[in-house]
């Protein structure tokens, strides 16, 4: 499966390569990342490899999506290792531009999706974060000309905003969301996990556990949003975790679902809902979520979450 993972560094190289591939009738699968690749990125690449004739990976730590107080300078950069991993996942091209190449001065454009979607959840705590994300992804999509683009559902708000942007602007790429890849003990993989101390990492396991309990309760019975929040929050509290937010939202619009809403779980009338968490373990900000839904992709994700997070619980 070894790919050549040829590294391209300029906009022009990427654009010309894309035109050449499209002219040859190739289908391009695209996985945008900030590098420091782990098995979560690996899963996006695996799907892209399965579904396209050419796979393009981008690695760009995008300054526009970091706030002034955030970890831009500390963000892990492991390009050589990433290129090796890209090869082993059958990647054909790695687009790894510099900041000046991506944003030649003066760079005067910013892409914004309405604040109903971007100033809530993570956007409430990360100023202009999603404008930065939308700007870089639109630019990358224009350069890569992807037929299909792959994003992780771990960053559920990000995926939902980007999908809306692509729909509104009639972008021709198909947007594909991939279930969160987790460690054996359930923690959602993230490039930032390497900053966790041993005790923070074990404390953080309460996050997927809380989400798994919530999933389990929903699977059993009709429950209110309030009941599910209380269940998950008490699990988090038990572990000494304070949520920055823990919210229930509609999965397409991201609008609030009220605490009194009853979430039904029958094949014919199931309610869909996102429960999203963010919080700090020491200095490290982690996010995770679960989607209550009968759609196969969310069923798979929920069952995997249960298997990893609650199996040990039941044993002990
Ligand atoms: P990042 O490099 O963190 O910007 O992530 C690049 C892409 O990988 C995004 O679409 C993320 O949602 C996705 N991703 C990150 N972590 C995971 C994970 N644990 N499982 C699945 N996808 C992930």
Short mmCIF file of C-alpha atoms and ligand atoms in Angstrom, two decimals:
data_model
loop_
_atom_site.label_atom_id
_atom_site.label_comp_id
_atom_site.label_asym_id
_atom_site.label_seq_id
_atom_site.Cartn_x
_atom_site.Cartn_y
_atom_site.Cartn_z
CA UNK A 1 0.00 0.00 0.00
CA UNK A 2 3.11 2.24 0.26
CA UNK A 3 2.39 5.67 -1.29
CA UNK A 4 5.03 7.99 -2.66
CA UNK A 5 3.93 10.88 -0.39
CA UNK A 6 5.58 13.43 -2.64
CA UNK A 7 5.88 16.71 -0.75
CA UNK A 8 4.56 19.85 -2.45
CA UNK A 9 5.19 23.18 -0.76
CA UNK A 10 3.81 25.94 -2.97
CA UNK A 11 0.30 26.91 -3.98
CA UNK A 12 1.29 26.69 -7.61
CA UNK A 13 2.71 23.16 -7.34
CA UNK A 14 -0.49 22.01 -5.63
CA UNK A 15 -2.80 23.74 -8.10
CA UNK A 16 -0.94 22.42 -11.16
CA UNK A 17 -0.83 18.90 -9.75
CA UNK A 18 -4.56 19.04 -9.08
CA UNK A 19 -5.34 20.22 -12.63
CA UNK A 20 -3.15 17.45 -14.05
CA UNK A 21 -4.85 14.78 -11.94
CA UNK A 22 -8.35 16.01 -12.80
CA UNK A 23 -7.46 16.12 -16.49
CA UNK A 24 -6.37 12.48 -16.25
CA UNK A 25 -9.76 11.62 -14.79
CA UNK A 26 -8.44 10.75 -11.31
CA UNK A 27 -10.67 11.14 -8.25
CA UNK A 28 -8.96 13.11 -5.48
CA UNK A 29 -9.54 12.33 -1.81
CA UNK A 30 -8.34 15.06 0.54
CA UNK A 31 -7.46 14.99 4.26
CA UNK A 32 -6.59 18.40 5.76
CA UNK A 33 -4.62 18.31 9.04
CA UNK A 34 -2.25 20.28 11.22
CA UNK A 35 0.20 17.36 11.37
CA UNK A 36 1.46 15.50 14.45
CA UNK A 37 -0.44 12.63 12.91
CA UNK A 38 -2.01 9.86 14.99
CA UNK A 39 -4.38 6.95 14.33
CA UNK A 40 -7.34 9.36 14.09
CA UNK A 41 -5.77 11.03 11.07
CA UNK A 42 -4.82 7.53 9.93
CA UNK A 43 -8.48 6.54 9.78
CA UNK A 44 -9.31 9.57 7.62
CA UNK A 45 -6.46 8.58 5.29
CA UNK A 46 -7.62 4.96 5.20
CA UNK A 47 -11.09 6.01 4.09
CA UNK A 48 -9.68 8.46 1.54
CA UNK A 49 -7.45 5.67 0.15
CA UNK A 50 -10.41 3.30 -0.07
CA UNK A 51 -12.69 5.69 -1.93
CA UNK A 52 -10.41 7.62 -4.34
CA UNK A 53 -7.72 7.00 -6.91
CA UNK A 54 -5.42 9.70 -5.51
CA UNK A 55 -4.97 10.79 -1.87
CA UNK A 56 -3.76 14.26 -0.89
CA UNK A 57 -2.87 15.06 2.72
CA UNK A 58 -2.26 18.64 3.81
CA UNK A 59 -0.16 19.55 6.83
CA UNK A 60 -0.42 23.18 7.86
CA UNK A 61 -0.52 24.60 11.37
CA UNK A 62 -2.91 27.42 10.57
CA UNK A 63 -2.12 30.55 12.61
CA UNK A 64 -5.50 32.08 11.77
CA UNK A 65 -7.34 29.53 13.89
CA UNK A 66 -5.29 30.07 17.06
CA UNK A 67 -6.18 32.83 19.52
CA UNK A 68 -3.44 35.08 20.97
CA UNK A 69 -3.51 33.11 24.26
CA UNK A 70 -3.49 29.71 22.55
CA UNK A 71 -0.82 27.12 21.89
CA UNK A 72 0.31 28.02 18.32
CA UNK A 73 4.05 28.09 19.14
CA UNK A 74 3.78 24.95 21.31
CA UNK A 75 1.72 22.98 18.78
CA UNK A 76 3.64 19.75 17.97
CA UNK A 77 5.41 19.69 14.59
CA UNK A 78 6.69 16.33 13.36
CA UNK A 79 6.86 16.64 9.56
CA UNK A 80 9.37 13.86 8.85
CA UNK A 81 7.48 11.35 10.96
CA UNK A 82 4.22 12.53 9.39
CA UNK A 83 5.53 11.93 5.87
CA UNK A 84 6.54 8.37 6.87
CA UNK A 85 3.08 7.73 8.24
CA UNK A 86 1.58 9.24 5.09
CA UNK A 87 3.62 6.80 2.97
CA UNK A 88 2.44 3.84 5.00
CA UNK A 89 -1.17 4.97 4.47
CA UNK A 90 -0.74 5.11 0.72
CA UNK A 91 -0.77 8.92 0.44
CA UNK A 92 0.25 10.21 -2.99
CA UNK A 93 0.86 13.88 -2.22
CA UNK A 94 1.60 15.80 0.97
CA UNK A 95 0.88 19.51 0.68
CA UNK A 96 2.96 21.25 3.37
CA UNK A 97 3.16 24.98 2.63
CA UNK A 98 4.73 27.71 4.77
CA UNK A 99 2.60 30.46 6.31
CA UNK A 100 3.90 33.04 3.76
CA UNK A 101 3.01 30.71 0.93
CA UNK A 102 -0.56 30.21 2.18
CA UNK A 103 -1.15 33.82 3.16
CA UNK A 104 0.95 36.08 0.92
CA UNK A 105 0.85 39.66 2.22
CA UNK A 106 -1.32 41.60 2.13
CA UNK A 107 -3.86 38.84 2.75
CA UNK A 108 -7.20 40.63 3.15
CA UNK A 109 -9.87 37.95 2.98
CA UNK A 110 -11.70 36.11 5.70
CA UNK A 111 -14.47 33.55 5.32
CA UNK A 112 -17.17 33.67 8.01
CA UNK A 113 -20.14 31.46 8.62
CA UNK A 114 -22.97 33.04 10.66
CA UNK A 115 -22.36 33.43 14.36
CA UNK A 116 -25.37 31.23 15.14
CA UNK A 117 -23.00 28.40 14.28
CA UNK A 118 -19.59 29.93 14.96
CA UNK A 119 -19.92 31.95 18.18
CA UNK A 120 -21.40 29.08 20.20
CA UNK A 121 -19.80 26.01 21.83
CA UNK A 122 -16.03 26.26 21.11
CA UNK A 123 -16.54 29.56 19.28
CA UNK A 124 -17.65 31.20 22.49
CA UNK A 125 -14.22 30.55 24.01
CA UNK A 126 -12.01 30.77 20.91
CA UNK A 127 -12.35 34.20 19.23
CA UNK A 128 -12.48 33.99 15.42
CA UNK A 129 -11.36 30.37 15.56
CA UNK A 130 -13.92 29.17 13.03
CA UNK A 131 -13.29 32.11 10.66
CA UNK A 132 -9.68 30.92 10.62
CA UNK A 133 -10.77 27.35 9.97
CA UNK A 134 -13.21 28.31 7.19
CA UNK A 135 -10.66 30.57 5.49
CA UNK A 136 -7.94 27.92 5.42
CA UNK A 137 -10.23 25.07 4.37
CA UNK A 138 -11.81 27.04 1.53
CA UNK A 139 -8.35 28.00 0.29
CA UNK A 140 -7.12 24.41 0.56
CA UNK A 141 -10.17 23.07 -1.25
CA UNK A 142 -9.55 25.51 -4.10
CA UNK A 143 -5.93 24.40 -4.38
CA UNK A 144 -6.53 20.66 -4.08
CA UNK A 145 -9.72 20.39 -6.15
CA UNK A 146 -10.80 17.38 -4.09
CA UNK A 147 -13.74 15.22 -5.09
CA UNK A 148 -14.11 14.05 -1.49
CA UNK A 149 -12.84 15.64 1.72
CA UNK A 150 -12.52 13.85 5.05
CA UNK A 151 -13.00 15.34 8.51
CA UNK A 152 -13.20 13.88 12.00
CA UNK A 153 -16.47 13.97 13.91
CA UNK A 154 -14.45 14.60 17.07
CA UNK A 155 -14.46 18.21 15.90
CA UNK A 156 -18.20 18.01 15.31
CA UNK A 157 -18.84 21.76 15.29
CA UNK A 158 -15.98 22.28 12.83
CA UNK A 159 -17.32 19.63 10.46
CA UNK A 160 -20.87 20.98 10.64
CA UNK A 161 -19.75 24.57 9.94
CA UNK A 162 -17.52 23.49 7.04
CA UNK A 163 -20.28 21.38 5.52
CA UNK A 164 -22.61 24.39 5.68
CA UNK A 165 -19.97 26.65 4.13
CA UNK A 166 -19.48 24.20 1.26
CA UNK A 167 -23.22 23.92 0.70
CA UNK A 168 -23.82 27.68 0.79
CA UNK A 169 -20.93 28.40 -1.57
CA UNK A 170 -21.70 25.49 -3.93
CA UNK A 171 -18.31 23.90 -3.44
CA UNK A 172 -18.11 20.70 -5.42
CA UNK A 173 -16.32 18.51 -2.88
CA UNK A 174 -18.25 15.85 -1.00
CA UNK A 175 -17.83 16.36 2.76
CA UNK A 176 -17.37 13.13 4.71
CA UNK A 177 -17.40 12.88 8.52
CA UNK A 178 -15.45 10.03 10.14
CA UNK A 179 -16.27 8.66 13.63
CA UNK A 180 -13.83 9.56 16.41
CA UNK A 181 -10.92 7.18 16.84
CA UNK A 182 -10.26 6.43 20.52
CA UNK A 183 -7.50 4.88 22.60
CA UNK A 184 -8.08 1.41 24.09
CA UNK A 185 -9.46 3.09 27.20
CA UNK A 186 -11.82 5.35 25.28
CA UNK A 187 -10.03 8.70 25.22
CA UNK A 188 -10.50 10.49 21.88
CA UNK A 189 -7.12 10.64 20.13
CA UNK A 190 -5.77 14.16 19.74
CA UNK A 191 -2.41 15.70 18.88
CA UNK A 192 -2.76 17.57 22.18
CA UNK A 193 -2.98 14.38 24.31
CA UNK A 194 0.82 14.26 24.42
CA UNK A 195 0.70 17.32 26.68
CA UNK A 196 -1.27 15.44 29.35
CA UNK A 197 0.54 14.26 32.47
CA UNK A 198 -0.09 10.67 33.50
CA UNK A 199 -2.62 11.69 36.13
CA UNK A 200 -4.37 14.13 33.78
CA UNK A 201 -4.59 11.39 31.15
CA UNK A 202 -6.22 8.98 33.58
CA UNK A 203 -8.55 11.69 34.89
CA UNK A 204 -9.56 12.45 31.28
CA UNK A 205 -10.95 8.91 30.87
CA UNK A 206 -14.02 10.14 32.74
CA UNK A 207 -14.93 12.18 29.63
CA UNK A 208 -15.65 9.21 27.32
CA UNK A 209 -17.14 7.34 30.30
CA UNK A 210 -19.60 10.17 30.94
CA UNK A 211 -20.55 10.21 27.25
CA UNK A 212 -20.91 6.42 27.20
CA UNK A 213 -23.23 6.48 30.22
CA UNK A 214 -25.32 9.05 28.45
CA UNK A 215 -25.49 6.92 25.31
CA UNK A 216 -26.43 3.87 27.36
CA UNK A 217 -29.26 5.73 29.11
CA UNK A 218 -30.62 6.99 25.79
CA UNK A 219 -30.51 3.49 24.29
CA UNK A 220 -32.53 2.09 27.19
CA UNK A 221 -35.37 4.52 27.48
CA UNK A 222 -36.91 7.87 26.59
CA UNK A 223 -35.09 10.48 28.67
CA UNK A 224 -34.97 14.25 28.92
CA UNK A 225 -31.96 16.31 27.96
CA UNK A 226 -31.78 17.43 31.59
CA UNK A 227 -31.55 13.84 32.86
CA UNK A 228 -28.78 13.00 30.42
CA UNK A 229 -26.82 16.15 31.30
CA UNK A 230 -27.12 15.42 35.02
CA UNK A 231 -25.92 11.86 34.50
CA UNK A 232 -22.86 12.86 32.50
CA UNK A 233 -21.99 15.91 34.59
CA UNK A 234 -22.05 13.93 37.82
CA UNK A 235 -19.62 11.40 36.30
CA UNK A 236 -17.33 14.28 35.31
CA UNK A 237 -17.64 15.91 38.70
CA UNK A 238 -16.79 12.62 40.43
CA UNK A 239 -13.48 12.70 38.52
CA UNK A 240 -12.89 16.34 39.43
CA UNK A 241 -13.47 17.59 35.88
CA UNK A 242 -15.10 20.96 35.38
CA UNK A 243 -16.63 21.38 31.94
CA UNK A 244 -16.01 24.59 30.04
CA UNK A 245 -19.28 23.70 28.37
CA UNK A 246 -21.47 20.65 28.17
CA UNK A 247 -24.36 21.26 25.82
CA UNK A 248 -27.09 19.56 23.87
CA UNK A 249 -27.55 20.82 20.30
CA UNK A 250 -29.27 19.93 17.02
CA UNK A 251 -26.89 18.07 14.75
CA UNK A 252 -27.33 20.09 11.53
CA UNK A 253 -28.00 23.61 12.78
CA UNK A 254 -26.20 23.40 16.14
CA UNK A 255 -29.11 25.22 17.76
CA UNK A 256 -29.89 24.55 21.44
CA UNK A 257 -32.12 21.66 22.44
CA UNK A 258 -33.89 22.66 25.64
CA UNK A 259 -33.33 20.76 28.88
CA UNK A 260 -36.99 19.75 29.07
CA UNK A 261 -36.96 18.07 25.64
CA UNK A 262 -37.65 14.35 25.71
CA UNK A 263 -35.26 12.36 23.54
CA UNK A 264 -37.13 9.43 22.05
CA UNK A 265 -35.36 6.35 20.89
CA UNK A 266 -37.62 4.33 18.61
CA UNK A 267 -36.86 3.38 15.05
CA UNK A 268 -39.80 5.36 13.75
CA UNK A 269 -39.49 8.47 15.91
CA UNK A 270 -36.01 8.87 17.30
CA UNK A 271 -34.78 12.35 18.15
CA UNK A 272 -31.29 13.25 17.08
CA UNK A 273 -29.04 15.22 19.40
CA UNK A 274 -25.41 16.20 19.83
CA UNK A 275 -23.92 16.30 23.33
CA UNK A 276 -20.66 18.21 23.23
CA UNK A 277 -18.05 18.64 25.95
CA UNK A 278 -15.02 20.92 26.32
CA UNK A 279 -12.81 21.26 29.37
CA UNK A 280 -9.28 21.69 30.61
CA UNK A 281 -7.11 18.95 32.07
CA UNK A 282 -4.47 21.19 33.61
CA UNK A 283 -3.27 23.41 30.74
CA UNK A 284 -4.62 21.16 27.99
CA UNK A 285 -8.02 21.77 26.48
CA UNK A 286 -9.86 18.62 25.37
CA UNK A 287 -13.10 18.21 23.47
CA UNK A 288 -15.31 15.20 22.88
CA UNK A 289 -18.90 14.47 21.93
CA UNK A 290 -21.50 11.85 21.29
CA UNK A 291 -24.34 11.97 18.78
CA UNK A 292 -27.60 10.28 19.69
CA UNK A 293 -29.08 9.11 16.42
CA UNK A 294 -30.18 6.04 14.52
CA UNK A 295 -27.99 6.90 11.54
CA UNK A 296 -25.54 4.00 11.06
CA UNK A 297 -22.40 6.14 11.40
CA UNK A 298 -23.50 7.40 14.84
CA UNK A 299 -24.69 3.96 15.94
CA UNK A 300 -21.25 2.57 15.17
CA UNK A 301 -19.55 5.41 17.00
CA UNK A 302 -21.81 5.10 20.04
CA UNK A 303 -21.31 1.34 20.31
CA UNK A 304 -17.56 1.71 20.03
CA UNK A 305 -17.62 4.39 22.73
CA UNK A 306 -19.56 2.01 25.00
CA UNK A 307 -17.30 -0.94 24.30
CA UNK A 308 -14.10 0.98 25.08
CA UNK A 309 -15.30 3.07 28.00
CA UNK A 310 -17.69 0.85 29.90
CA UNK A 311 -16.30 -2.68 29.38
CA UNK A 312 -13.74 -2.30 32.19
CA UNK A 313 -16.31 -0.58 34.38
CA UNK A 314 -18.57 -3.63 34.20
CA UNK A 315 -15.63 -6.01 34.90
CA UNK A 316 -14.49 -4.15 38.00
P1 LIG B 1 -6.13 18.35 13.32
O1 LIG B 1 -4.81 17.96 12.76
O2 LIG B 1 -6.24 18.17 14.79
O3 LIG B 1 -6.60 19.69 12.83
O4 LIG B 1 -7.17 17.30 12.73
C1 LIG B 1 -7.26 17.06 11.35
C2 LIG B 1 -8.48 16.23 11.08
O5 LIG B 1 -8.39 15.00 11.79
C3 LIG B 1 -9.77 16.92 11.55
O6 LIG B 1 -10.78 16.69 10.59
C4 LIG B 1 -10.05 16.23 12.84
O7 LIG B 1 -11.42 16.22 13.18
C5 LIG B 1 -9.56 14.82 12.55
N1 LIG B 1 -9.29 14.10 13.81
C6 LIG B 1 -8.54 14.51 14.84
N2 LIG B 1 -8.58 13.61 15.85
C7 LIG B 1 -9.39 12.61 15.44
C8 LIG B 1 -9.84 11.38 16.02
N3 LIG B 1 -9.48 11.00 17.24
N4 LIG B 1 -10.67 10.60 15.29
C9 LIG B 1 -11.06 10.97 14.04
N5 LIG B 1 -10.67 12.10 13.44
C10 LIG B 1 -9.84 12.92 14.12
#
